[in-house]
Amino acid sequence: MTEHILITGGAGFIGSNIAATLSQRPNTEVVVVDDFSSGDWRNLIHVDCEVRAADCDDASVLQEIADGRYTAIYHEAAITDTTVMDQRLMVEVNTNAFAKILEASCKSDTRVIYASSAGTYGNSAAPNSIGSGEEPENIYGFSKLLMDRIAKRWYDKHKAPIIGLRYFNVYGCGEHHKNERDGNKTASMMLQMYDKAKAGEQLRLFKYGEQMRDFVYIRDVVGANIAGLTATQSGVCNVGSGKARTFNDIVENLGVALGTTFDVEYFDNPFSFYQMHTEADLTETKTILNWQPEWSLEKGIADYIKQLEHGHRGPQVAS
Ligand SMILES: NC(=O)c1ccc[n+]([C@@H]2O[C@H](COP(=O)([O-])OP(=O)(O)OC[C@H]3O[C@@H](n4cnc5c(N)ncnc54)[C@H](O)[C@@H]3O)[C@@H](O)[C@H]2O)c1
């Protein structure tokens, strides 16, 4: 039997990586719905899937979901620029649309795996655990927390699982478009530093590069999403490496991957709000998803830089 998988936001970084992997599976047809507000058609050049330009809550898409056309829905579409301050817009696009998708998926009992975010934790003390310290510091994080709350209200009514994945800082192939937006570069620090290094520019970090983040490699993020296809219960899970690493660690590993060392310039952090330490607690991730990350920062950066050095920029396929 052929599986039909819907991926909203499938032209984006994470969605296109999920699409690239799933479209390689036998008896699997992937449909991408994207409004191309931040995604990039180039991510889908080599992905065998149907591509539709539409809002993720387009009436015809919702009808298809309600009619049971899809085996599973990956909902990745969102305003992903965390500096957007328009509160109404953020909640409309990120939260309201998701509520409509759940209403439709409940009619056909279709599995939903959706993107939440570590932004729900704001600057709470690490490690970050589901159900505690959920104090977002911006409207983006709040819109994602609202999604998790809405999902929870559907758990009992929805026969198929609804699984929220709180991604931490994701890096890997397929994110180039995030550095090509006007004025605001939102790609991972790995790509930003790599681009600077290749351009012969000075690498700069906020003083003194000791800020810690849980960086998770895209291959692990795809692995967590695939695990969501067979999970048997609803819930929200963190998707991180489970380890916090410093910005200095990134520069050091970039140097190792490129066979050089970098002299970093440190400067004052201009932001009044800045996440200083994120680290995913993986308790629910293991129980609900039965999945664990496999890529350390060292391995992930080495693999990513190898792809970049070969000129690869699209999504990766599971190897
Ligand atoms: N990349 C990360 O580190 C990270 C971390 C936490 C959470 N997330 C979440 O993961 C998901 C994917 O993020 P990404 O990094 O791939 O970002 P991205 O910006 O590359 O992808 C988002 C995609 O959604 C599309 N989109 C936006 N609004 C839409 C709408 N209303 N209808 C249809 N398509 C729409 C965009 O065009 C884009 O292709 C998002 O929900 C994001 O909030 C990402």
Coordinates of N, CA and C and ligand atoms in Angstrom, one line a residue, residues 7-18 32-41 43 52-58 75-82 92-94 97 114-119 140 143-144 147 165-171 174-175 177-178 181 186-188 216 218 221 239, ligand 1:
I7 N 3.9 17.2 3.8 CA 4.9 18.0 4.5 C 4.6 19.5 4.3
T8 N 4.1 20.2 5.3 CA 3.9 21.6 5.2 C 5.3 22.3 5.4
G9 N 5.6 23.3 4.7 CA 6.9 24.0 4.9 C 8.0 23.1 4.3
G10 N 7.7 22.3 3.3 CA 8.6 21.3 2.8 C 9.7 21.9 1.9
A11 N 9.6 23.2 1.6 CA 10.7 23.9 0.8 C 11.7 24.5 1.8
G12 N 11.5 24.4 3.1 CA 12.4 25.0 4.1 C 13.5 24.0 4.4
F13 N 14.3 24.4 5.4 CA 15.5 23.6 5.8 C 15.1 22.2 6.3
I14 N 14.3 22.2 7.3 CA 14.0 20.9 7.9 C 13.0 20.1 7.1
G15 N 12.0 20.8 6.6 CA 11.0 20.1 5.8 C 11.5 19.5 4.5
S16 N 12.5 20.1 3.9 CA 13.1 19.6 2.6 C 14.0 18.4 3.0
N17 N 14.6 18.4 4.1 CA 15.4 17.2 4.5 C 14.5 16.0 4.8
I18 N 13.3 16.3 5.5 CA 12.4 15.2 5.7 C 11.9 14.6 4.4
V32 N 4.5 18.2 -0.9 CA 5.0 19.4 -0.2 C 4.0 20.6 -0.4
V33 N 3.6 21.2 0.7 CA 2.8 22.4 0.6 C 3.6 23.6 1.2
D34 N 3.9 24.6 0.5 CA 4.7 25.7 1.0 C 4.3 27.0 0.4
D35 N 4.3 28.1 1.1 CA 3.9 29.4 0.5 C 5.2 30.1 0.1
F36 N 6.3 29.5 0.2 CA 7.6 30.1 -0.2 C 7.9 31.4 0.4
S37 N 7.4 31.7 1.6 CA 7.7 32.9 2.2 C 9.1 33.0 2.8
S38 N 9.6 31.8 3.2 CA 11.0 31.8 3.6 C 11.8 30.6 3.0
G39 N 11.1 29.7 2.4 CA 11.7 28.5 1.9 C 12.4 28.7 0.5
D40 N 12.9 27.7 -0.1 CA 13.7 27.9 -1.3 C 13.5 26.7 -2.2
W41 N 13.0 27.0 -3.4 CA 12.7 26.0 -4.4 C 14.0 25.1 -4.7
N43 N 15.9 23.8 -2.7 CA 16.0 22.6 -1.8 C 15.3 21.4 -2.3
R52 N 3.3 22.0 -4.0 CA 2.2 22.9 -4.2 C 2.5 24.2 -3.5
A53 N 2.3 25.3 -4.2 CA 2.4 26.6 -3.6 C 1.1 27.0 -3.0
A54 N 1.0 27.0 -1.7 CA -0.2 27.3 -1.0 C 0.0 27.5 0.5
D55 N -0.9 28.2 1.2 CA -0.8 28.3 2.6 C -1.0 26.9 3.2
C56 N -0.4 26.6 4.3 CA -0.6 25.3 4.9 C -2.0 25.1 5.4
D57 N -2.8 26.1 5.6 CA -4.2 25.9 6.0 C -5.1 26.3 4.9
D58 N -4.6 26.1 3.7 CA -5.5 26.3 2.5 C -6.7 25.4 2.6
H75 N 4.1 18.8 10.0 CA 3.8 20.3 9.9 C 5.0 21.1 10.3
E76 N 5.7 21.6 9.3 CA 7.0 22.4 9.5 C 6.8 23.8 9.2
A77 N 5.7 24.2 8.5 CA 5.5 25.5 8.1 C 5.3 26.5 9.3
A78 N 6.0 27.6 9.2 CA 5.9 28.6 10.3 C 6.7 29.8 9.9
I79 N 6.4 30.9 10.6 CA 7.3 32.1 10.5 C 8.5 31.7 11.4
T80 N 9.7 31.5 10.8 CA 10.8 31.0 11.5 C 11.8 32.1 11.9
D81 N 11.6 33.3 11.4 CA 12.5 34.4 11.8 C 12.0 34.9 13.2
T82 N 12.9 34.6 14.2 CA 12.5 34.8 15.6 C 12.5 36.3 15.9
E92 N -1.2 34.0 14.1 CA -2.1 33.5 13.0 C -1.4 32.5 12.2
V93 N -0.2 32.8 11.8 CA 0.5 31.8 10.9 C 1.0 30.6 11.6
N94 N 1.5 30.7 12.8 CA 2.1 29.6 13.5 C 1.1 28.8 14.3
A97 N -3.1 28.3 12.2 CA -3.1 27.4 11.1 C -2.9 25.9 11.6
Y114 N 4.6 17.6 14.4 CA 4.7 19.0 14.1 C 6.0 19.6 14.8
A115 N 6.4 20.7 14.3 CA 7.6 21.4 14.8 C 7.3 22.3 15.9
S116 N 7.7 22.0 17.1 CA 7.7 23.0 18.2 C 9.1 23.6 18.2
S117 N 9.5 24.1 19.4 CA 10.8 24.7 19.4 C 11.3 24.9 20.8
A118 N 12.7 24.8 20.9 CA 13.3 25.1 22.2 C 13.1 26.6 22.7
G119 N 12.6 27.4 21.7 CA 12.2 28.8 22.0 C 11.1 28.8 23.1
Y140 N 7.6 34.4 19.0 CA 7.8 33.2 18.2 C 7.7 32.0 19.2
S143 N 4.2 31.5 20.3 CA 3.4 30.8 19.3 C 3.6 29.3 19.3
K144 N 4.8 28.9 19.6 CA 5.1 27.4 19.6 C 4.6 26.8 20.9
M147 N 1.0 26.1 20.4 CA 0.8 24.9 19.6 C 0.8 23.7 20.5
L165 N 7.7 18.1 18.3 CA 9.2 18.0 18.4 C 9.8 19.4 18.7
R166 N 10.3 19.5 19.8 CA 10.9 20.8 20.2 C 12.4 20.8 19.7
Y167 N 12.6 21.3 18.5 CA 13.9 21.3 18.0 C 14.8 22.3 18.8
F168 N 16.0 22.0 19.0 CA 17.0 22.9 19.6 C 17.7 23.6 18.4
N169 N 19.0 23.9 18.5 CA 19.6 24.6 17.4 C 20.1 23.7 16.3
V170 N 19.3 23.7 15.2 CA 19.6 22.7 14.1 C 20.6 23.3 13.1
Y171 N 21.5 22.4 12.6 CA 22.4 22.8 11.6 C 22.6 21.7 10.6
G174 N 20.9 22.4 3.5 CA 19.6 22.8 3.2 C 19.2 24.1 3.9
E175 N 20.1 24.7 4.6 CA 19.8 26.0 5.3 C 20.4 27.2 4.6
H177 N 19.4 29.2 2.3 CA 18.4 30.3 2.1 C 18.3 31.2 3.3
K178 N 18.6 30.6 4.5 CA 18.5 31.4 5.7 C 19.5 32.5 5.8
R181 N 18.5 36.0 3.2 CA 17.4 36.9 3.4 C 18.0 38.3 3.6
T186 N 19.8 34.0 9.4 CA 19.3 33.2 10.4 C 19.8 31.7 10.3
A187 N 20.7 31.5 9.4 CA 21.3 30.1 9.3 C 22.1 29.8 10.6
S188 N 22.4 28.6 10.8 CA 23.2 28.2 12.0 C 24.5 28.9 12.0
V216 N 22.0 20.5 17.3 CA 21.6 19.2 16.8 C 21.7 19.1 15.3
I218 N 21.2 18.0 11.4 CA 20.0 17.7 10.7 C 19.7 16.2 10.5
V221 N 17.8 15.2 13.3 CA 16.4 15.8 13.3 C 15.5 15.0 12.4
V239 N 14.1 17.7 20.8 CA 15.0 17.1 19.8 C 16.3 17.9 19.8
Ligands
LIG1 N1 16.0 25.4 12.3 C1 15.9 25.4 13.6 O1 17.0 25.4 14.3 C2 14.6 25.3 14.3 C3 14.6 25.3 15.7 C4 13.4 25.2 16.4 C5 12.2 25.1 15.7 N2 12.2 25.1 14.3 C6 10.9 24.9 13.6 O2 11.1 24.0 12.6 C7 10.2 24.3 11.5 C8 11.0 24.3 10.2 O3 12.0 25.3 10.3 P1 13.2 25.6 9.3 O4 14.4 25.8 10.1 O5 13.1 24.5 8.3 O6 12.7 27.0 8.7 P2 12.5 27.4 7.2 O7 12.2 28.9 7.3 O8 13.6 27.0 6.3 O9 11.2 26.6 6.8 C9 9.9 27.0 7.0 C10 9.1 26.8 5.7 O10 7.7 27.1 6.0 C11 7.2 27.8 4.8 N3 6.0 28.5 5.3 C12 6.0 29.6 6.2 N4 4.7 29.9 6.5 C13 3.9 29.1 5.7 C14 2.5 29.0 5.5 N5 1.7 29.8 6.2 N6 2.0 28.1 4.7 C15 2.9 27.2 4.0 N7 4.3 27.3 4.1 C16 4.8 28.2 5.0 C17 8.4 28.7 4.4 O11 8.3 29.2 3.1 C18 9.5 27.7 4.6 O12 9.7 26.9 3.4 C19 9.5 25.6 11.8 O13 8.2 25.3 12.3 C20 10.4 26.2 12.9 O14 9.7 27.0 13.7 C21 13.4 25.2 13.6

